[in-house]
Short mmCIF file of C-alpha atoms and ligand atoms in Angstrom, two decimals:
data_model
loop_
_atom_site.label_atom_id
_atom_site.label_comp_id
_atom_site.label_asym_id
_atom_site.label_seq_id
_atom_site.Cartn_x
_atom_site.Cartn_y
_atom_site.Cartn_z
CA MET A 144 5.03 16.24 16.73
CA LYS A 145 3.61 12.82 17.52
CA PHE A 146 1.75 10.89 14.95
CA ASN A 147 -1.90 11.64 15.78
CA THR A 148 -1.14 15.20 15.74
CA LYS A 149 0.77 14.95 12.61
CA THR A 150 -2.10 13.40 10.67
CA ILE A 151 -4.03 16.57 11.51
CA HIS A 152 -1.40 19.28 11.37
CA GLY A 153 1.74 17.81 9.82
CA GLY A 154 2.91 19.96 6.86
CA GLN A 155 -0.36 21.91 7.07
CA HIS A 156 -0.87 25.78 7.32
CA PRO A 157 -3.93 27.91 6.87
CA ASP A 158 -4.43 28.94 3.28
CA LYS A 159 -2.49 32.15 2.62
CA ALA A 160 -5.48 33.90 0.77
CA TYR A 161 -8.21 33.76 3.44
CA GLY A 162 -6.91 31.53 6.13
CA ALA A 163 -8.97 28.63 5.18
CA VAL A 164 -8.05 25.88 7.71
CA MET A 165 -8.63 23.18 5.02
CA PRO A 166 -6.77 23.75 1.85
CA PRO A 167 -9.15 25.13 -0.93
CA ILE A 168 -9.71 22.73 -3.96
CA TYR A 169 -7.64 24.90 -6.39
CA GLN A 170 -9.87 23.52 -9.54
CA THR A 171 -7.49 25.26 -12.06
CA SER A 172 -5.29 24.12 -14.76
CA THR A 173 -3.26 27.16 -15.11
CA TYR A 174 -2.16 30.50 -13.16
CA ALA A 175 -1.98 34.03 -14.42
CA GLN A 176 1.66 35.27 -14.96
CA SER A 177 2.43 39.07 -14.91
CA THR A 178 5.30 38.52 -17.39
CA PRO A 179 6.73 35.40 -18.72
CA GLY A 180 7.87 33.30 -15.62
CA GLY A 181 6.40 35.96 -13.38
CA HIS A 182 4.07 33.66 -11.32
CA LYS A 183 3.48 33.05 -7.59
CA GLY A 184 5.09 29.53 -7.56
CA TYR A 185 2.46 27.77 -9.65
CA GLU A 186 2.47 27.84 -13.32
CA TYR A 187 0.61 24.70 -14.66
CA SER A 188 -1.42 21.97 -12.58
CA ARG A 189 0.63 19.06 -14.03
CA SER A 190 3.69 20.56 -12.57
CA HIS A 191 2.24 21.87 -9.29
CA ASN A 192 -1.15 22.51 -7.79
CA PRO A 193 -1.67 24.11 -4.29
CA THR A 194 -4.21 21.42 -3.11
CA ARG A 195 -1.89 18.69 -4.25
CA SER A 196 1.09 20.47 -2.64
CA ALA A 197 -0.71 20.56 0.61
CA LEU A 198 -1.49 16.73 0.38
CA GLU A 199 2.10 16.08 -0.53
CA ASN A 200 3.21 17.86 2.38
CA ALA A 201 0.93 15.90 4.64
CA LEU A 202 2.18 12.63 3.25
CA ALA A 203 5.61 13.55 3.68
CA SER A 204 4.97 14.41 7.30
CA ILE A 205 3.18 11.25 8.37
CA GLU A 206 5.75 8.97 6.78
CA ASN A 207 8.64 11.01 8.43
CA GLY A 208 9.84 11.79 5.06
CA VAL A 209 10.80 15.29 3.58
CA TYR A 210 9.21 15.08 0.02
CA GLY A 211 5.84 13.72 -1.01
CA LEU A 212 4.70 13.00 -4.53
CA ALA A 213 1.02 12.23 -5.34
CA PHE A 214 0.02 10.33 -8.59
CA GLY A 215 -3.13 9.37 -10.25
CA SER A 216 -3.08 5.81 -8.86
CA GLY A 217 -0.89 3.48 -6.77
CA LEU A 218 0.43 1.91 -10.03
CA ALA A 219 1.32 5.21 -11.45
CA ALA A 220 3.37 5.74 -8.28
CA ILE A 221 5.14 2.43 -8.85
CA ASP A 222 5.63 3.23 -12.54
CA ALA A 223 7.36 6.39 -11.73
CA VAL A 224 9.88 4.57 -9.43
CA LEU A 225 10.58 1.99 -12.23
CA LYS A 226 11.37 4.84 -14.58
CA LEU A 227 14.50 5.73 -12.50
CA LEU A 228 15.98 2.48 -14.14
CA LYS A 229 17.62 1.77 -17.46
CA PRO A 230 17.24 -1.17 -19.88
CA GLY A 231 19.55 -3.88 -18.46
CA ASP A 232 18.91 -2.95 -14.79
CA GLN A 233 17.64 -5.47 -12.42
CA VAL A 234 14.93 -5.47 -9.81
CA ILE A 235 14.69 -7.92 -6.82
CA SER A 236 11.14 -7.97 -5.69
CA THR A 237 9.02 -9.56 -2.81
CA ALA A 238 7.74 -12.82 -4.44
CA ASP A 239 3.98 -12.42 -3.36
CA LEU A 240 2.63 -9.01 -3.99
CA TYR A 241 -0.34 -7.18 -5.49
CA GLY A 242 -1.26 -8.66 -8.78
CA GLY A 243 -1.31 -5.42 -10.45
CA THR A 244 2.31 -4.60 -9.51
CA TYR A 245 3.42 -8.04 -10.84
CA ARG A 246 1.73 -7.34 -14.07
CA LEU A 247 3.24 -3.73 -14.18
CA PHE A 248 6.59 -5.38 -13.62
CA THR A 249 6.44 -8.47 -16.05
CA LYS A 250 4.06 -7.10 -18.79
CA ILE A 251 5.26 -3.60 -19.15
CA PHE A 252 8.91 -3.05 -17.78
CA GLU A 253 10.18 -6.50 -18.78
CA GLY A 254 9.33 -5.41 -22.22
CA PHE A 255 11.54 -2.42 -21.92
CA GLY A 256 14.48 -4.70 -20.84
CA ILE A 257 14.28 -4.47 -17.11
CA LYS A 258 14.67 -7.77 -15.43
CA PHE A 259 12.74 -8.95 -12.19
CA CYS A 260 13.48 -11.59 -9.74
CA PHE A 261 10.65 -12.59 -7.54
CA VAL A 262 12.17 -13.76 -4.15
CA PRO A 263 10.63 -14.99 -0.89
CA MET A 264 12.23 -12.28 1.14
CA ASP A 265 11.83 -13.98 4.55
CA ASN A 266 15.34 -15.38 3.66
CA MET A 267 18.00 -12.67 3.58
CA ASP A 268 20.46 -14.95 1.98
CA ALA A 269 18.03 -15.69 -0.98
CA ILE A 270 18.08 -11.97 -1.61
CA GLU A 271 21.98 -11.64 -1.64
CA ASN A 272 22.13 -14.66 -3.95
CA TYR A 273 20.21 -12.75 -6.72
CA ILE A 274 22.29 -9.49 -6.40
CA ASN A 275 24.72 -8.87 -9.27
CA ASP A 276 26.21 -5.72 -10.81
CA ARG A 277 23.01 -4.98 -12.75
CA THR A 278 20.85 -4.93 -9.51
CA LYS A 279 19.54 -1.50 -8.79
CA LEU A 280 16.24 -1.64 -6.79
CA LEU A 281 14.93 -3.89 -4.14
CA TRP A 282 11.16 -3.84 -4.07
CA VAL A 283 9.52 -4.84 -0.85
CA GLU A 284 5.80 -5.13 -0.13
CA THR A 285 4.93 -5.89 3.60
CA PRO A 286 2.55 -7.03 4.77
CA THR A 287 2.17 -8.82 1.36
CA ASN A 288 -0.95 -8.78 -0.57
CA PRO A 289 -2.91 -11.13 0.15
CA MET A 290 -0.57 -13.68 1.90
CA MET A 291 0.20 -11.44 4.95
CA ASN A 292 3.84 -12.36 4.87
CA ILE A 293 6.07 -9.83 6.85
CA ILE A 294 9.55 -8.84 5.33
CA ASP A 295 12.04 -7.52 7.73
CA ILE A 296 12.43 -3.92 6.32
CA LYS A 297 15.76 -3.34 8.46
CA GLY A 298 17.36 -6.55 7.17
CA VAL A 299 16.74 -5.77 3.67
CA ALA A 300 17.80 -2.15 4.06
CA SER A 301 21.16 -3.50 5.43
CA ILE A 302 21.54 -5.47 2.23
CA ALA A 303 20.54 -2.35 0.06
CA THR A 304 23.17 -0.31 2.02
CA LYS A 305 25.90 -3.03 1.62
CA HIS A 306 25.29 -3.29 -2.27
CA ASN A 307 24.38 0.32 -2.85
CA LEU A 308 21.00 -0.41 -3.94
CA LEU A 309 17.69 1.59 -3.72
CA LEU A 310 15.03 0.13 -1.45
CA ALA A 311 11.39 0.93 -2.06
CA VAL A 312 8.80 -0.31 0.33
CA ASP A 313 5.13 -0.49 -0.61
CA ASN A 314 3.45 0.48 2.80
CA THR A 315 -0.21 0.36 1.58
CA PHE A 316 -1.33 -2.40 3.88
CA ALA A 317 0.39 -1.04 7.10
CA THR A 318 0.12 2.60 6.64
CA PRO A 319 2.46 4.94 8.53
CA TYR A 320 0.18 4.36 11.64
CA LEU A 321 1.70 0.86 11.90
CA GLN A 322 5.13 1.06 10.29
CA ARG A 323 7.43 3.80 8.96
CA PRO A 324 9.87 2.31 6.42
CA LEU A 325 11.92 5.45 5.95
CA ASP A 326 12.96 5.28 9.71
CA LEU A 327 14.00 1.62 8.93
CA GLY A 328 16.29 2.48 6.17
CA ALA A 329 14.20 2.37 3.04
CA GLN A 330 14.72 5.36 0.55
CA ILE A 331 11.42 5.31 -0.99
CA VAL A 332 7.87 4.69 0.49
CA MET A 333 5.02 4.01 -1.79
CA HIS A 334 1.28 4.06 -1.30
CA SER A 335 -1.88 3.20 -2.89
CA VAL A 336 -3.60 6.16 -1.33
CA THR A 337 -6.88 4.60 -2.63
CA LYS A 338 -6.70 2.29 0.38
CA TYR A 339 -6.33 3.24 4.08
CA ILE A 340 -4.98 6.69 3.62
CA GLY A 341 -8.00 7.78 1.48
CA GLY A 342 -9.96 5.57 3.77
CA HIS A 343 -13.37 6.07 2.20
CA SER A 344 -13.17 4.08 -1.06
CA ASP A 345 -14.03 7.33 -2.98
CA LEU A 346 -10.81 7.95 -4.86
CA VAL A 347 -7.91 6.29 -6.77
CA MET A 348 -4.42 7.72 -5.92
CA GLY A 349 -0.84 6.86 -5.33
CA ALA A 350 2.14 8.42 -3.49
CA LEU A 351 5.81 8.30 -3.11
CA ILE A 352 7.57 9.81 -0.20
CA VAL A 353 11.41 10.18 0.07
CA LYS A 354 13.89 11.95 2.44
CA ASP A 355 16.82 12.63 -0.28
CA LYS A 356 16.49 15.84 -2.16
CA GLN A 357 18.22 14.36 -5.27
CA LEU A 358 15.95 11.36 -5.44
CA ALA A 359 13.00 13.69 -4.86
CA ASP A 360 14.16 15.76 -7.80
CA GLN A 361 14.60 12.72 -9.95
CA LEU A 362 11.08 11.45 -9.06
CA TYR A 363 9.57 14.93 -9.44
CA PHE A 364 11.00 15.21 -12.89
CA ILE A 365 9.31 11.95 -13.98
CA GLN A 366 6.13 12.82 -12.35
CA ASN A 367 6.03 16.16 -14.25
CA ALA A 368 7.55 14.67 -17.49
CA SER A 369 5.32 11.56 -17.56
CA GLY A 370 2.40 13.41 -16.18
CA ALA A 371 0.50 10.72 -14.20
CA ILE A 372 -0.65 13.32 -11.35
CA CYS A 373 -3.87 13.36 -9.46
CA GLY A 374 -6.32 16.27 -9.56
CA PRO A 375 -7.22 18.74 -6.81
CA GLN A 376 -10.63 17.21 -5.86
CA ASP A 377 -9.02 13.85 -5.06
CA SER A 378 -6.23 15.55 -3.25
CA PHE A 379 -8.65 17.35 -1.11
CA LEU A 380 -10.30 14.02 -0.40
CA ALA A 381 -7.07 12.23 0.48
CA LEU A 382 -6.15 15.23 2.76
CA ARG A 383 -9.33 14.86 4.58
CA GLY A 384 -8.80 11.15 4.86
CA ILE A 385 -5.40 11.52 6.51
CA LYS A 386 -6.90 13.63 9.24
CA THR A 387 -8.62 10.50 10.51
CA LEU A 388 -6.19 7.85 9.58
CA HIS A 389 -5.09 7.23 13.22
CA VAL A 390 -8.70 6.79 14.69
CA ARG A 391 -9.63 4.56 11.68
CA MET A 392 -6.52 2.40 11.87
CA GLN A 393 -7.03 1.90 15.68
CA ARG A 394 -10.55 0.41 15.01
CA HIS A 395 -9.30 -1.48 11.99
CA CYS A 396 -6.78 -3.22 14.21
CA GLU A 397 -9.21 -3.82 16.95
CA ASN A 398 -11.78 -5.43 14.58
CA GLY A 399 -9.05 -7.12 12.67
CA LYS A 400 -7.77 -8.85 15.82
CA LYS A 401 -11.25 -10.06 16.79
CA VAL A 402 -12.12 -11.31 13.17
CA ALA A 403 -8.66 -13.07 12.95
CA HIS A 404 -9.34 -14.93 16.28
CA PHE A 405 -13.01 -15.63 15.51
CA LEU A 406 -11.93 -17.24 12.07
CA LYS A 407 -9.12 -19.32 13.67
CA SER A 408 -11.40 -20.82 16.11
CA HIS A 409 -14.26 -21.61 13.72
CA PRO A 410 -14.64 -25.35 12.82
CA LYS A 411 -15.00 -24.69 9.04
CA VAL A 412 -12.13 -22.59 8.72
CA ASP A 413 -8.64 -23.98 7.74
CA ASP A 414 -5.72 -21.46 7.37
CA VAL A 415 -5.87 -17.88 8.59
CA TYR A 416 -3.22 -15.48 7.60
CA TRP A 417 -2.90 -12.48 9.81
CA PRO A 418 0.64 -11.50 11.28
CA GLY A 419 -0.72 -10.87 14.80
CA PHE A 420 -1.07 -14.72 15.62
CA VAL A 421 1.97 -15.65 17.70
CA ASP A 422 2.22 -18.81 15.34
CA HIS A 423 2.40 -16.65 12.17
CA PRO A 424 5.99 -17.39 10.70
CA ASN A 425 6.95 -13.81 10.63
CA HIS A 426 5.13 -12.78 14.00
CA LEU A 427 8.54 -11.60 15.69
CA ILE A 428 9.38 -9.45 12.71
CA ALA A 429 5.83 -7.99 12.69
CA LYS A 430 6.14 -7.41 16.53
CA ASN A 431 9.33 -5.59 15.98
CA GLN A 432 8.61 -3.39 12.93
CA MET A 433 4.72 -2.72 13.40
CA ASP A 434 2.87 -0.97 16.06
CA ASP A 435 -0.22 -3.28 15.70
CA TYR A 436 -1.12 -5.96 13.12
CA GLY A 437 -3.78 -4.40 10.93
CA GLY A 438 -7.29 -5.24 9.50
CA MET A 439 -6.19 -7.39 6.56
CA ILE A 440 -6.74 -11.17 6.94
CA SER A 441 -6.88 -13.95 4.32
CA PHE A 442 -8.28 -17.41 4.85
CA SER A 443 -9.44 -20.64 3.35
CA THR A 444 -12.12 -23.03 4.33
CA LYS A 445 -11.76 -26.61 5.09
CA GLU A 446 -13.74 -27.24 1.97
CA ASP A 447 -10.68 -26.03 0.24
CA SER A 448 -12.35 -25.45 -3.15
CA LEU A 449 -13.14 -22.53 -5.57
CA GLU A 450 -16.74 -23.34 -5.24
CA GLY A 451 -16.50 -23.32 -1.31
CA ALA A 452 -14.81 -19.96 -1.42
CA ILE A 453 -17.45 -18.45 -3.95
CA LYS A 454 -20.26 -19.74 -1.87
CA VAL A 455 -18.93 -17.89 1.18
CA VAL A 456 -18.31 -14.63 -0.48
CA GLU A 457 -21.61 -14.62 -2.17
CA LYS A 458 -23.38 -15.01 1.12
CA PHE A 459 -21.88 -12.03 2.92
CA LYS A 460 -24.28 -9.31 3.72
CA ILE A 461 -22.24 -6.68 5.55
CA PHE A 462 -18.83 -7.58 4.00
CA THR A 463 -19.07 -6.25 0.42
CA LEU A 464 -17.63 -8.48 -2.34
CA ALA A 465 -15.41 -5.91 -4.09
CA GLU A 466 -11.86 -5.22 -5.21
CA SER A 467 -9.80 -2.86 -3.10
CA LEU A 468 -9.37 -2.50 0.78
CA GLY A 469 -8.74 -0.16 3.33
CA GLY A 470 -11.95 1.76 3.44
CA VAL A 471 -14.13 2.23 6.51
CA GLU A 472 -16.49 -0.54 5.16
CA SER A 473 -15.72 -4.19 5.37
CA LEU A 474 -14.76 -5.83 1.99
CA ALA A 475 -14.28 -9.33 0.91
CA GLY A 476 -12.43 -10.38 -2.12
CA HIS A 477 -11.46 -13.59 -3.94
CA PRO A 478 -7.72 -12.92 -4.91
CA ALA A 479 -7.50 -15.87 -7.45
CA SER A 480 -10.31 -14.34 -9.62
CA MET A 481 -10.04 -10.73 -8.67
CA THR A 482 -6.85 -8.78 -7.48
CA HIS A 483 -4.36 -11.50 -8.37
CA ALA A 484 -5.90 -12.89 -11.54
CA SER A 485 -3.14 -11.31 -13.60
CA ILE A 486 -0.62 -13.73 -12.04
CA PRO A 487 -0.63 -17.00 -14.02
CA LYS A 488 -2.22 -19.69 -11.96
CA LYS A 489 1.09 -21.82 -11.57
CA GLU A 490 2.98 -18.61 -10.26
CA ARG A 491 -0.08 -17.80 -8.01
CA GLU A 492 -0.27 -21.08 -6.52
CA LYS A 493 3.57 -21.14 -5.95
CA ILE A 494 3.02 -17.99 -3.64
CA GLY A 495 -0.01 -19.64 -1.83
CA VAL A 496 -2.92 -17.74 -3.60
CA LYS A 497 -5.06 -20.88 -4.32
CA ASP A 498 -8.32 -20.95 -5.45
CA SER A 499 -9.95 -21.41 -2.07
CA LEU A 500 -8.35 -18.22 -0.57
CA ILE A 501 -10.69 -15.45 0.70
CA ARG A 502 -9.35 -11.98 1.62
CA LEU A 503 -11.05 -9.67 4.01
CA SER A 504 -10.47 -5.94 4.49
CA VAL A 505 -11.99 -5.62 8.02
CA GLY A 506 -13.72 -2.31 8.29
CA ILE A 507 -14.71 -0.06 11.26
CA GLU A 508 -18.27 -1.28 11.66
CA ASP A 509 -19.58 -2.84 15.08
CA ILE A 510 -17.59 -6.00 15.58
CA GLU A 511 -20.81 -7.91 16.66
CA ASP A 512 -22.34 -7.32 13.16
CA LEU A 513 -19.10 -8.37 11.46
CA LEU A 514 -18.78 -11.63 13.23
CA GLU A 515 -22.53 -12.41 12.81
CA ASP A 516 -22.14 -11.91 9.04
CA LEU A 517 -19.13 -14.18 9.02
CA GLN A 518 -20.88 -16.77 11.07
CA GLN A 519 -23.99 -16.81 8.68
CA ALA A 520 -21.68 -16.90 5.63
CA LEU A 521 -19.67 -19.77 6.85
CA ALA A 522 -22.73 -21.84 8.20
O1 LIG B 667 -5.04 0.37 -7.32
P1 LIG B 667 -3.81 1.42 -7.13
O2 LIG B 667 -4.28 2.61 -6.46
O3 LIG B 667 -3.25 1.61 -8.53
O4 LIG B 667 -2.83 0.66 -6.29
C1 LIG B 667 -2.22 -0.45 -6.80
C2 LIG B 667 -1.75 -1.23 -5.43
C3 LIG B 667 -0.29 -1.23 -4.95
N1 LIG B 667 0.05 -1.96 -3.90
C4 LIG B 667 -0.83 -2.59 -3.21
C5 LIG B 667 -0.15 -3.34 -1.99
C6 LIG B 667 -2.14 -2.65 -3.54
O5 LIG B 667 -3.03 -3.54 -2.76
C7 LIG B 667 -2.55 -2.09 -4.74
C8 LIG B 667 -4.01 -2.10 -5.09
N2 LIG B 667 -4.64 -3.37 -4.58
C9 LIG B 667 -6.03 -3.53 -4.79
C10 LIG B 667 -6.81 -2.93 -5.67
C11 LIG B 667 -6.45 -4.63 -4.16
O6 LIG B 667 -7.72 -4.99 -4.04
O7 LIG B 667 -5.66 -5.47 -3.48
#
């Protein structure tokens, strides 16, 4: 089955009870048993729920995985992966990544004795230099949030294989429409389903997708034992989102390309970060591992100041100033004070997240309206 068909049919079957084409919302915490243990595959909704199962099957299908696990948020999904580790273990992570992931790593798991090295992963030697016998996990986010760096998943996967390490890839920005990390050698794909997969800014959810049964069993144990699951209503919404992922992504990419080029040629704009530019430092990797370049763009203005950035984001009329990304509507963010405020200023600036940086999640509106909005905000 090809990708566009998979988004609609992958892992999906009409409901067994009445043939409902969309899985019903099984709004129940528990299931009747005829005798202790005598149930129809479902006993308690933290462990399993039919609507969540339908979503998990769809997620596994679109990522070319075998097992999907859905969580209450993207961070809950990352939390579950980190719980595979033990005190003393080491994680090597992409240097620039979502601020909340950095906060989870450094403020929660470092406290439990797990060590994190944040490494610019465009240099494979740099990764190998940090590996020791305590290293267990390589954590990759690509494209990175918000600097739009691209990490060579195949390259990192070969290091992971050589040293017998787990490789997890946060595929939130790309989605499986653009890149499929399990095909490139990763063992775990992670999503903030909140973003493009949900696609309508109406839910908060996370997911993990894997191929290996033993790894799936371990993660399922954590999902059930720690309990950070998502509910059936949100599972239904995410499933509905998946069914239009390909058409939405196609438009996000088309609009993203036009916005990126508009910004690059605008006299008041300084740097524009978007992997589709031939002069983007990782453009060739993006060209190889992604099918298009997405709708996420960061930029700074020539004024290069906090005040300048705030002036622009406050003037937007169609781009809404808000946290999050990946919905049908265009959003603008100011990473230094919003999504990446939890990274200390010094660390933030080291990875390029300066006070003047603005991040755009380009939606699927008419492009003329988006460009007009940018033009008036920059005027
Ligand atoms: O918000 P949540 O569903 O818990 O997902 C966390 C997360 C993980 N990974 C990436 C790449 C992300 O971008 C996020 C969440 N990001 C935002 C809320 C944001 O505006 O960047």
